[in-house]
Every structure is written in structure tokens, then in C-alpha cells.
Tab-separated table of C-alpha atoms in Angstrom:
chain	number	residue	atom	x	y	z
A	5	MET	CA	-6.469	0.709	-16.667
A	6	ALA	CA	-6.787	-3.012	-17.056
A	7	LYS	CA	-10.196	-4.605	-16.797
A	8	LEU	CA	-10.544	-6.428	-13.421
A	9	ASN	CA	-12.155	-9.830	-13.886
A	10	PHE	CA	-12.229	-11.124	-10.360
A	11	PHE	CA	-10.156	-11.272	-7.166
A	12	ILE	CA	-9.410	-13.760	-4.468
A	13	CYS	CA	-8.619	-12.871	-0.867
A	14	LEU	CA	-6.358	-15.664	0.406
A	15	PHE	CA	-4.234	-16.099	3.449
A	16	GLY	CA	-3.634	-12.452	4.432
A	17	PHE	CA	-2.787	-10.898	1.118
A	18	TRP	CA	-4.790	-10.147	-2.061
A	19	ILE	CA	-4.583	-11.794	-5.519
A	20	SER	CA	-6.328	-10.019	-8.410
A	21	PHE	CA	-6.602	-11.523	-11.973
A	22	PHE	CA	-6.787	-9.238	-14.974
A	23	ASP	CA	-7.274	-9.453	-18.751
A	24	ILE	CA	-4.467	-7.458	-20.472
A	25	GLN	CA	-5.098	-6.856	-24.181
A	26	THR	CA	-2.010	-7.000	-26.447
A	27	GLU	CA	-1.760	-6.976	-30.175
A	28	CYS	CA	-0.946	-10.381	-31.730
A	29	PHE	CA	2.634	-10.287	-33.175
A	30	HIS	CA	1.626	-12.168	-36.284
A	31	GLY	CA	-1.521	-10.220	-37.044
A	32	HIS	CA	-3.913	-7.523	-35.955
A	33	ARG	CA	-6.173	-9.447	-33.660
A	34	LEU	CA	-6.070	-8.408	-29.998
A	35	LEU	CA	-5.334	-11.209	-27.594
A	36	LYS	CA	-6.235	-11.371	-23.963
A	37	ARG	CA	-3.595	-12.537	-21.514
A	38	HIS	CA	-4.292	-13.179	-17.897
A	39	ARG	CA	-2.231	-11.395	-15.379
A	40	ALA	CA	-2.160	-11.772	-11.586
A	41	LEU	CA	-1.555	-8.990	-8.978
A	42	PHE	CA	-0.344	-10.087	-5.564
A	43	ILE	CA	-0.780	-7.455	-2.872
A	44	PHE	CA	1.471	-7.347	0.233
A	45	GLY	CA	1.529	-4.853	3.028
A	46	ASP	CA	-0.356	-2.703	5.390
A	47	SER	CA	-3.763	-1.181	5.819
A	48	GLN	CA	-3.376	1.257	2.906
A	49	PHE	CA	-3.725	-1.698	0.534
A	50	ASP	CA	-5.702	-4.171	2.702
A	51	PRO	CA	-9.184	-5.045	1.110
A	52	GLY	CA	-10.394	-6.610	4.358
A	53	ASN	CA	-8.212	-9.610	5.030
A	54	ASN	CA	-7.810	-8.532	8.653
A	55	ASN	CA	-11.468	-9.305	9.053
A	56	TYR	CA	-10.577	-12.986	9.051
A	57	PHE	CA	-7.634	-12.950	11.345
A	58	ASN	CA	-7.188	-12.504	15.099
A	59	THR	CA	-6.063	-8.800	14.960
A	60	THR	CA	-7.395	-5.689	16.372
A	61	SER	CA	-6.574	-3.599	13.315
A	62	LYS	CA	-9.906	-3.633	11.531
A	63	ALA	CA	-12.261	-1.425	9.584
A	64	ASP	CA	-15.269	-3.738	9.375
A	65	PHE	CA	-17.845	-1.260	10.613
A	66	TRP	CA	-19.678	1.822	9.330
A	67	PRO	CA	-18.846	4.473	7.985
A	68	TYR	CA	-15.916	2.653	6.340
A	69	GLY	CA	-17.048	1.648	2.889
A	70	GLU	CA	-19.973	4.188	2.825
A	71	THR	CA	-19.177	5.611	-0.622
A	72	PHE	CA	-18.626	2.767	-3.066
A	73	PHE	CA	-19.821	-0.364	-1.397
A	74	HIS	CA	-22.374	1.274	0.918
A	75	TYR	CA	-21.369	-1.165	3.619
A	76	PRO	CA	-18.004	-1.872	5.455
A	77	THR	CA	-15.708	-4.320	3.688
A	78	GLY	CA	-12.691	-3.920	6.049
A	79	ARG	CA	-10.996	-1.360	3.736
A	80	PHE	CA	-9.633	1.597	5.640
A	81	SER	CA	-11.396	4.136	3.522
A	82	ASP	CA	-14.855	5.318	2.505
A	83	GLY	CA	-14.520	3.192	-0.644
A	84	LEU	CA	-11.978	1.819	-3.075
A	85	LEU	CA	-8.216	1.580	-2.405
A	86	VAL	CA	-5.283	1.905	-4.854
A	87	PRO	CA	-5.218	-1.819	-5.763
A	88	ASP	CA	-8.976	-1.825	-6.465
A	89	PHE	CA	-8.171	0.682	-9.267
A	90	ILE	CA	-5.090	-1.184	-10.374
A	91	GLY	CA	-6.860	-4.494	-10.657
A	92	GLY	CA	-2.195	-4.588	6.635
A	93	ALA	CA	1.365	-4.847	8.326
A	94	GLY	CA	4.942	-3.807	8.653
A	95	ALA	CA	8.248	-5.159	7.358
A	96	LEU	CA	9.436	-5.928	10.913
A	97	LYS	CA	7.739	-8.731	12.963
A	98	GLU	CA	7.881	-6.659	16.095
A	99	THR	CA	5.731	-3.853	14.531
A	100	ARG	CA	2.269	-3.926	16.205
A	101	ALA	CA	2.740	-7.564	17.101
A	102	GLY	CA	-0.655	-9.228	17.430
A	103	LEU	CA	-2.424	-6.320	15.790
A	104	VAL	CA	-1.436	-6.756	12.150
A	105	ILE	CA	0.023	-9.364	9.892
A	106	ASP	CA	3.746	-8.792	9.403
A	107	LEU	CA	5.527	-9.054	6.058
A	108	LYS	CA	7.277	-12.314	6.615
A	109	THR	CA	4.022	-13.923	7.742
A	110	GLN	CA	2.405	-12.739	4.567
A	111	LEU	CA	5.377	-14.363	2.647
A	112	GLY	CA	4.514	-17.714	4.271
A	113	TYR	CA	0.920	-17.349	3.126
A	114	PHE	CA	2.125	-16.526	-0.465
A	115	LYS	CA	4.205	-19.742	-0.444
A	116	ASN	CA	1.169	-21.679	0.577
A	117	VAL	CA	-0.863	-20.159	-2.239
A	118	SER	CA	1.935	-20.910	-4.716
A	119	ARG	CA	1.842	-24.580	-3.744
A	120	LEU	CA	-2.021	-24.493	-4.083
A	121	LEU	CA	-1.699	-23.040	-7.556
A	122	ARG	CA	0.678	-25.890	-8.546
A	123	GLN	CA	-1.883	-28.330	-7.351
A	124	LYS	CA	-4.783	-26.739	-9.178
A	125	LEU	CA	-3.042	-25.572	-12.341
A	126	GLY	CA	-0.072	-27.870	-12.689
A	127	ASP	CA	3.514	-26.863	-12.488
A	128	GLU	CA	3.860	-25.227	-15.897
A	129	GLU	CA	0.751	-23.088	-15.802
A	130	ALA	CA	1.400	-22.067	-12.201
A	131	GLU	CA	5.009	-21.061	-12.922
A	132	SER	CA	3.806	-18.977	-15.861
A	133	LEU	CA	1.218	-17.226	-13.747
A	134	VAL	CA	3.656	-16.432	-10.883
A	135	SER	CA	6.434	-15.237	-13.233
A	136	ARG	CA	4.049	-12.927	-15.202
A	137	ALA	CA	2.350	-11.595	-12.048
A	138	VAL	CA	3.087	-8.184	-10.477
A	139	TYR	CA	3.904	-8.068	-6.725
A	140	LEU	CA	2.691	-4.751	-5.262
A	141	PHE	CA	3.825	-3.609	-1.832
A	142	SER	CA	2.700	-0.982	0.686
A	143	ILE	CA	5.203	-1.410	3.490
A	144	GLY	CA	7.356	0.527	5.933
A	145	GLY	CA	5.026	3.228	7.233
A	146	ASN	CA	3.839	1.221	10.330
A	147	ASP	CA	7.484	0.411	11.238
A	148	TYR	CA	8.372	4.076	11.612
A	149	LEU	CA	5.085	5.248	13.137
A	150	PHE	CA	4.972	2.547	15.759
A	151	PRO	CA	7.871	3.708	17.949
A	152	PHE	CA	6.387	7.128	18.219
A	153	GLU	CA	2.940	5.786	19.069
A	154	THR	CA	4.266	3.632	22.013
A	155	ASN	CA	7.159	5.771	23.359
A	156	SER	CA	9.474	2.952	22.208
A	157	SER	CA	13.171	3.004	22.971
A	158	ILE	CA	13.953	2.322	19.268
A	159	PRO	CA	14.847	5.973	18.442
A	160	CYS	CA	17.386	5.981	21.249
A	161	THR	CA	18.719	2.453	20.607
A	162	PHE	CA	19.257	2.661	16.755
A	163	SER	CA	20.327	5.460	14.465
A	164	VAL	CA	17.869	6.366	11.690
A	165	GLU	CA	20.145	4.583	9.104
A	166	GLN	CA	20.393	1.465	11.266
A	167	PHE	CA	16.607	1.173	11.825
A	168	VAL	CA	15.690	1.810	8.242
A	169	GLY	CA	18.409	-0.643	7.323
A	170	GLN	CA	16.591	-3.323	9.319
A	171	VAL	CA	13.386	-2.569	7.359
A	172	MET	CA	15.303	-2.788	4.057
A	173	GLY	CA	16.885	-6.073	5.188
A	174	ASN	CA	13.459	-7.679	5.776
A	175	ILE	CA	12.208	-6.301	2.453
A	176	THR	CA	15.188	-7.733	0.734
A	177	GLN	CA	14.654	-11.200	2.269
A	178	VAL	CA	11.010	-11.283	1.267
A	179	VAL	CA	11.632	-10.128	-2.331
A	180	LYS	CA	14.329	-12.696	-2.795
A	181	GLU	CA	12.037	-15.457	-1.498
A	182	ILE	CA	9.306	-14.392	-3.853
A	183	TYR	CA	11.968	-14.416	-6.632
A	184	LYS	CA	12.952	-17.925	-5.809
A	185	VAL	CA	9.309	-19.003	-6.221
A	186	GLY	CA	9.269	-17.301	-9.598
A	187	GLY	CA	8.223	-13.671	-9.075
A	188	ARG	CA	9.973	-11.142	-11.278
A	189	LYS	CA	8.003	-7.986	-11.372
A	190	PHE	CA	7.591	-5.716	-8.203
A	191	GLY	CA	6.044	-2.435	-7.411
A	192	PHE	CA	7.045	-0.428	-4.328
A	193	PRO	CA	5.537	3.075	-3.944
A	194	SER	CA	7.535	5.631	-2.073
A	195	LEU	CA	6.471	6.283	1.523
A	196	TRP	CA	3.975	8.956	2.103
A	197	PRO	CA	4.662	12.170	4.005
A	198	LEU	CA	4.154	10.359	7.319
A	199	GLU	CA	4.919	13.479	9.305
A	200	CYS	CA	1.824	15.294	7.849
A	201	LEU	CA	-0.995	12.780	8.355
A	202	PRO	CA	-3.847	13.994	10.575
A	203	PHE	CA	-2.702	11.456	13.216
A	204	THR	CA	0.940	12.743	13.369
A	205	ARG	CA	-0.178	16.440	13.140
A	206	ARG	CA	-2.125	15.780	16.357
A	207	LEU	CA	1.045	14.450	17.993
A	208	GLU	CA	2.950	17.642	17.112
A	209	LEU	CA	0.071	19.786	18.386
A	210	GLU	CA	0.220	17.897	21.661
A	211	GLY	CA	3.854	18.997	21.793
A	212	GLY	CA	2.819	22.659	21.613
A	213	LYS	CA	3.275	23.361	17.905
A	214	LYS	CA	0.308	24.528	15.864
A	215	ASP	CA	-0.446	23.600	12.304
A	216	ALA	CA	2.841	21.740	11.978
A	217	CYS	CA	3.892	18.315	10.739
A	218	PHE	CA	5.514	15.803	13.214
A	219	GLU	CA	9.193	16.364	12.500
A	220	PRO	CA	10.700	13.544	14.548
A	221	ILE	CA	9.436	10.890	12.028
A	222	LYS	CA	10.524	12.757	8.934
A	223	PRO	CA	14.177	11.524	8.847
A	224	TYR	CA	12.939	7.943	8.915
A	225	LYS	CA	10.643	8.537	5.940
A	226	GLU	CA	13.389	10.392	4.066
A	227	GLU	CA	15.939	7.624	4.750
A	228	HIS	CA	13.447	4.973	3.620
A	229	ASN	CA	12.749	6.773	0.326
A	230	LYS	CA	16.425	7.216	-0.218
A	231	GLN	CA	17.407	3.623	0.506
A	232	LEU	CA	14.527	1.811	-1.209
A	233	PRO	CA	15.306	2.849	-4.896
A	234	LYS	CA	18.988	2.005	-4.283
A	235	LEU	CA	17.876	-1.431	-2.995
A	236	LEU	CA	15.683	-2.027	-6.001
A	237	GLN	CA	18.418	-0.957	-8.358
A	238	LYS	CA	20.681	-3.455	-6.752
A	239	LEU	CA	18.223	-6.217	-6.931
A	240	GLN	CA	17.731	-5.486	-10.610
A	241	SER	CA	21.469	-5.805	-11.089
A	242	ASP	CA	21.828	-8.971	-8.999
A	243	LEU	CA	18.729	-10.940	-10.024
A	244	LYS	CA	18.201	-11.828	-13.666
A	245	GLY	CA	14.830	-10.728	-15.044
A	246	PHE	CA	13.991	-8.513	-11.995
A	247	LYS	CA	11.872	-5.522	-12.917
A	248	TYR	CA	10.352	-2.899	-10.645
A	249	SER	CA	8.201	0.196	-10.416
A	250	PHE	CA	8.894	2.918	-7.763
A	251	PRO	CA	5.802	5.239	-8.015
A	252	ASP	CA	6.336	8.594	-6.324
A	253	PHE	CA	3.348	8.685	-4.002
A	254	HIS	CA	5.225	11.056	-1.656
A	255	THR	CA	5.384	14.085	-3.946
A	256	LEU	CA	1.763	13.709	-5.120
A	257	LEU	CA	0.430	13.400	-1.540
A	258	LYS	CA	2.581	16.346	-0.381
A	259	GLN	CA	0.938	18.416	-3.120
A	260	LEU	CA	-2.479	17.214	-2.214
A	261	ILE	CA	-1.957	18.119	1.391
A	262	ASN	CA	-0.506	21.574	0.804
A	263	HIS	CA	-2.573	22.533	-2.314
A	264	PRO	CA	-5.792	20.500	-2.085
A	265	SER	CA	-7.846	22.977	-4.135
A	266	LYS	CA	-5.510	22.376	-7.160
A	267	TYR	CA	-6.852	18.875	-7.306
A	268	GLY	CA	-10.434	19.695	-6.512
A	269	PHE	CA	-10.384	19.044	-2.733
A	270	LYS	CA	-11.358	21.563	0.009
A	271	GLU	CA	-9.404	19.985	2.866
A	272	GLY	CA	-5.928	18.406	2.878
A	273	LYS	CA	-5.059	18.360	6.533
A	274	VAL	CA	-8.137	17.513	8.573
A	275	ALA	CA	-9.674	14.055	8.150
A	276	CYS	CA	-13.302	13.455	7.226
A	277	CYS	CA	-13.915	10.935	10.099
A	278	GLY	CA	-12.415	10.822	13.615
A	279	SER	CA	-12.031	13.059	16.697
A	280	GLY	CA	-9.628	15.458	18.325
A	281	PRO	CA	-7.391	18.011	16.469
A	282	TYR	CA	-7.329	17.428	12.707
A	283	LYS	CA	-9.588	14.423	13.511
A	284	GLY	CA	-6.333	12.790	14.179
A	285	ILE	CA	-7.581	10.272	16.736
A	286	LEU	CA	-8.383	6.985	15.038
A	287	SER	CA	-11.863	6.792	16.462
A	288	CYS	CA	-13.830	6.733	13.174
A	289	GLY	CA	-16.912	4.485	13.681
A	290	GLY	CA	-16.588	4.570	17.491
A	291	LYS	CA	-15.554	0.877	17.745
A	292	ARG	CA	-11.989	1.408	19.035
A	293	ASP	CA	-10.652	2.858	22.260
A	294	VAL	CA	-12.483	6.153	21.787
A	295	ALA	CA	-16.186	6.006	21.145
A	296	GLU	CA	-16.735	9.572	20.152
A	297	TYR	CA	-16.193	10.559	16.537
A	298	TYR	CA	-17.376	13.071	13.852
A	299	LEU	CA	-18.163	12.380	10.291
A	300	CYS	CA	-17.922	15.026	7.533
A	301	ASP	CA	-20.873	15.797	5.291
A	302	ASN	CA	-19.178	15.450	2.036
A	303	VAL	CA	-16.210	12.993	1.870
A	304	THR	CA	-15.294	13.933	-1.729
A	305	GLU	CA	-14.021	17.275	-0.426
A	306	TYR	CA	-11.414	15.569	1.829
A	307	LEU	CA	-8.051	14.046	1.145
A	308	PHE	CA	-8.012	11.875	4.231
A	309	PHE	CA	-11.001	9.661	5.334
A	310	ASP	CA	-9.639	8.890	8.820
A	311	SER	CA	-6.590	9.878	10.670
A	312	ALA	CA	-4.098	8.008	8.429
A	313	HIS	CA	-5.947	6.727	5.333
A	314	PRO	CA	-7.023	8.557	2.143
A	315	THR	CA	-10.459	8.821	0.689
A	316	GLU	CA	-11.438	6.803	-2.363
A	317	ARG	CA	-11.033	9.983	-4.506
A	318	ALA	CA	-7.416	10.344	-3.333
A	319	ASN	CA	-6.743	6.723	-3.900
A	320	ARG	CA	-7.877	7.046	-7.475
A	321	LEU	CA	-5.271	9.769	-8.150
A	322	LEU	CA	-2.540	7.619	-6.624
A	323	ALA	CA	-3.566	4.577	-8.668
A	324	GLN	CA	-3.572	6.688	-11.881
A	325	LEU	CA	-0.044	7.833	-11.116
A	326	ALA	CA	1.222	4.300	-10.450
A	327	TRP	CA	-0.625	2.796	-13.503
A	328	SER	CA	0.385	5.257	-16.232
A	329	GLY	CA	2.880	7.794	-14.758
A	330	GLU	CA	5.987	8.784	-16.695
A	331	PRO	CA	9.301	7.179	-15.900
A	332	ASN	CA	10.430	10.230	-13.871
A	333	ILE	CA	7.685	9.598	-11.338
A	334	THR	CA	7.387	5.755	-11.520
A	335	GLY	CA	10.927	4.511	-11.960
A	336	PRO	CA	11.915	2.307	-14.885
A	337	TYR	CA	8.361	1.036	-15.370
A	338	ASN	CA	4.842	2.105	-14.449
A	339	LEU	CA	2.491	-0.684	-13.411
A	340	LYS	CA	0.858	-0.874	-16.787
A	341	ALA	CA	4.245	-1.467	-18.425
A	342	LEU	CA	5.039	-4.067	-15.790
A	343	PHE	CA	1.919	-6.033	-16.650
A	344	GLU	CA	2.539	-5.869	-20.325
A	345	SER	CA	6.193	-6.785	-20.065
């Protein structure tokens, strides 16, 4: 993977700067070219920005961060996240309003940063940085989980296709706005098997089914993973220079959940930290609504750290897939190819 030089946490999303080595066209000397990685999305990719905002979705307390940092950074894991190896929120404004930073708000922060870059670097250098950057998103999961957490009327008000269409509409607007500013290269991993998280398994158990995934959310995830690549293909057709990666996180995580030993894990369904069945209650650290929690002895044996977020070890596998996976599992480009293009 690329060497990470430094990163900046600004205005609710994450910017990382890398040195990418490429062979000089007119010789054999290797040249270093700076590349930026802009991170948008939810708690799966949040390095701790929520620490600095008036939200209740935080992980700034022990045992979060225990493995790599040895102190809490705000990351929802025991250590590093996928973007850490590569270099929180929903697409709809209504999703967990007041708890997380929605996608359009993050877009506003990005526009502020792009103006700041122009002031600091000048128009030409700033435009070059923005156009060569990769924009990596983790989005959609909260939008589909939230209605089932809150007994919302959404499942009765909208069809699956209509609701997913709203999410796609907001994603489209944000991508086009970033494109207007100069962004050209985008990464959108597929949605995870949301129905089989420790959190959602607990919901299904409460409904009387043992050792089962939470089926009501499955059609939303499937429709999202069906519509998103079509949307990206259309954007590639409509927008000159638009390139994208669509890493298949879903298939890998499904394998990790169902066959953990194949990848060196001992547990793929129960979280390392939390309480209740499957440790599916988000009580890790005891700082939320439920104070009681249990922490496993060896986090490296677990796929999930808390009720909805993977361990550092699992994040590394996801990052490897996104960075260097073959086209059949990453779409037209993997992230390495996007950075080098």
C-alpha cells in the first residue's frame, strides 16, 4: 500500500496525503507524487471527527483504541480502520439527526476545505490536488438500520425501491457537487451484510428466532448493492473523466461471518465488546445508555469489536481487498489503480 505521510482531520471528514511512487516516463528514476484521500461517511470510516462535534455518536473512551493506539481516538474499533490502511453519518439528513453528521453537511465542510486549499496553495495547485485525489465513501448503512432501531414508519410509507432511491438521489447530488469542485475519482464499497451484524442478530433473537440474521433489513441492503453500481456506471457515462471503484466488502464479510476459521478468526457472529445476546447491545465501554458490558480476552480472535464495527484485524483484510483486489471484486479500478491513474 501507499506510504502515509500525514493526515488532517478537518470539518467532519478526513483528508490523508500520500506519496505514490511512479516510474518517470523519460527515464528510470522513481518520482514521488502527492495524492490526497478524502473520506466521507459513517462510523465505519470515522477516525474520531465526532469527538469535536455536538453528537452523541462517539467512541472516545476505553476500550476503543486498545490494540494499536493504546488509548481511545474516537475510532469505532480496537485499532485501525480501513482508511488508516489505505492512507460518521448517513446519506439522508433525517438519519440519526443530531447524533451524526449527515452526508450533505459533510459536503459543505468539503467545500469549505476546497476554498481553504485555494487560499493556501493557489488555484492551480489546489485544482490539481482536488482532481488527483480519491474520494472514499462509507454510506447507506445507517439509513437502512435507523428505521428498524426506532420503529419508524418508513418501511410502511415507502417501498424498498423508493427508499433506496432516495439514498441514491442524495449520493448522486453529493458526487456531482464534488465533481463540480474538481473531484474525479471515487470509491464506494458495497454495503455489508447488515442483517448479520451482532446488533441485528440480537433484534432477530428478540423476535423469537435463534441464530438467525435480521431478515427485514436484507431487501434494503440488496437493493442498495444493486442500484449503486448502476448509478456509478451512469455517472461514468455522463461525467467526463469520472472514475470509480466498487470494492465488494459484502462478499468478503459474509465469508468472514460464516467461515471465520478460514481467515484465522475464532468468532464471526459474537462481538468482542458489548452486552446481551451476541454482545449486540452497543454498550462497549459503559458510557452509553447501558453501563454493563463485557470485553473479550483476545480481540484478534474476533471479527467484530462491538455490536456493529469490525476489529482492526478485519479492517486490514477489507483494506487489502479495496487496495489491490482484482477487477471482478473492485469494479473497473481498485484504489491503488485510482491513485495511480
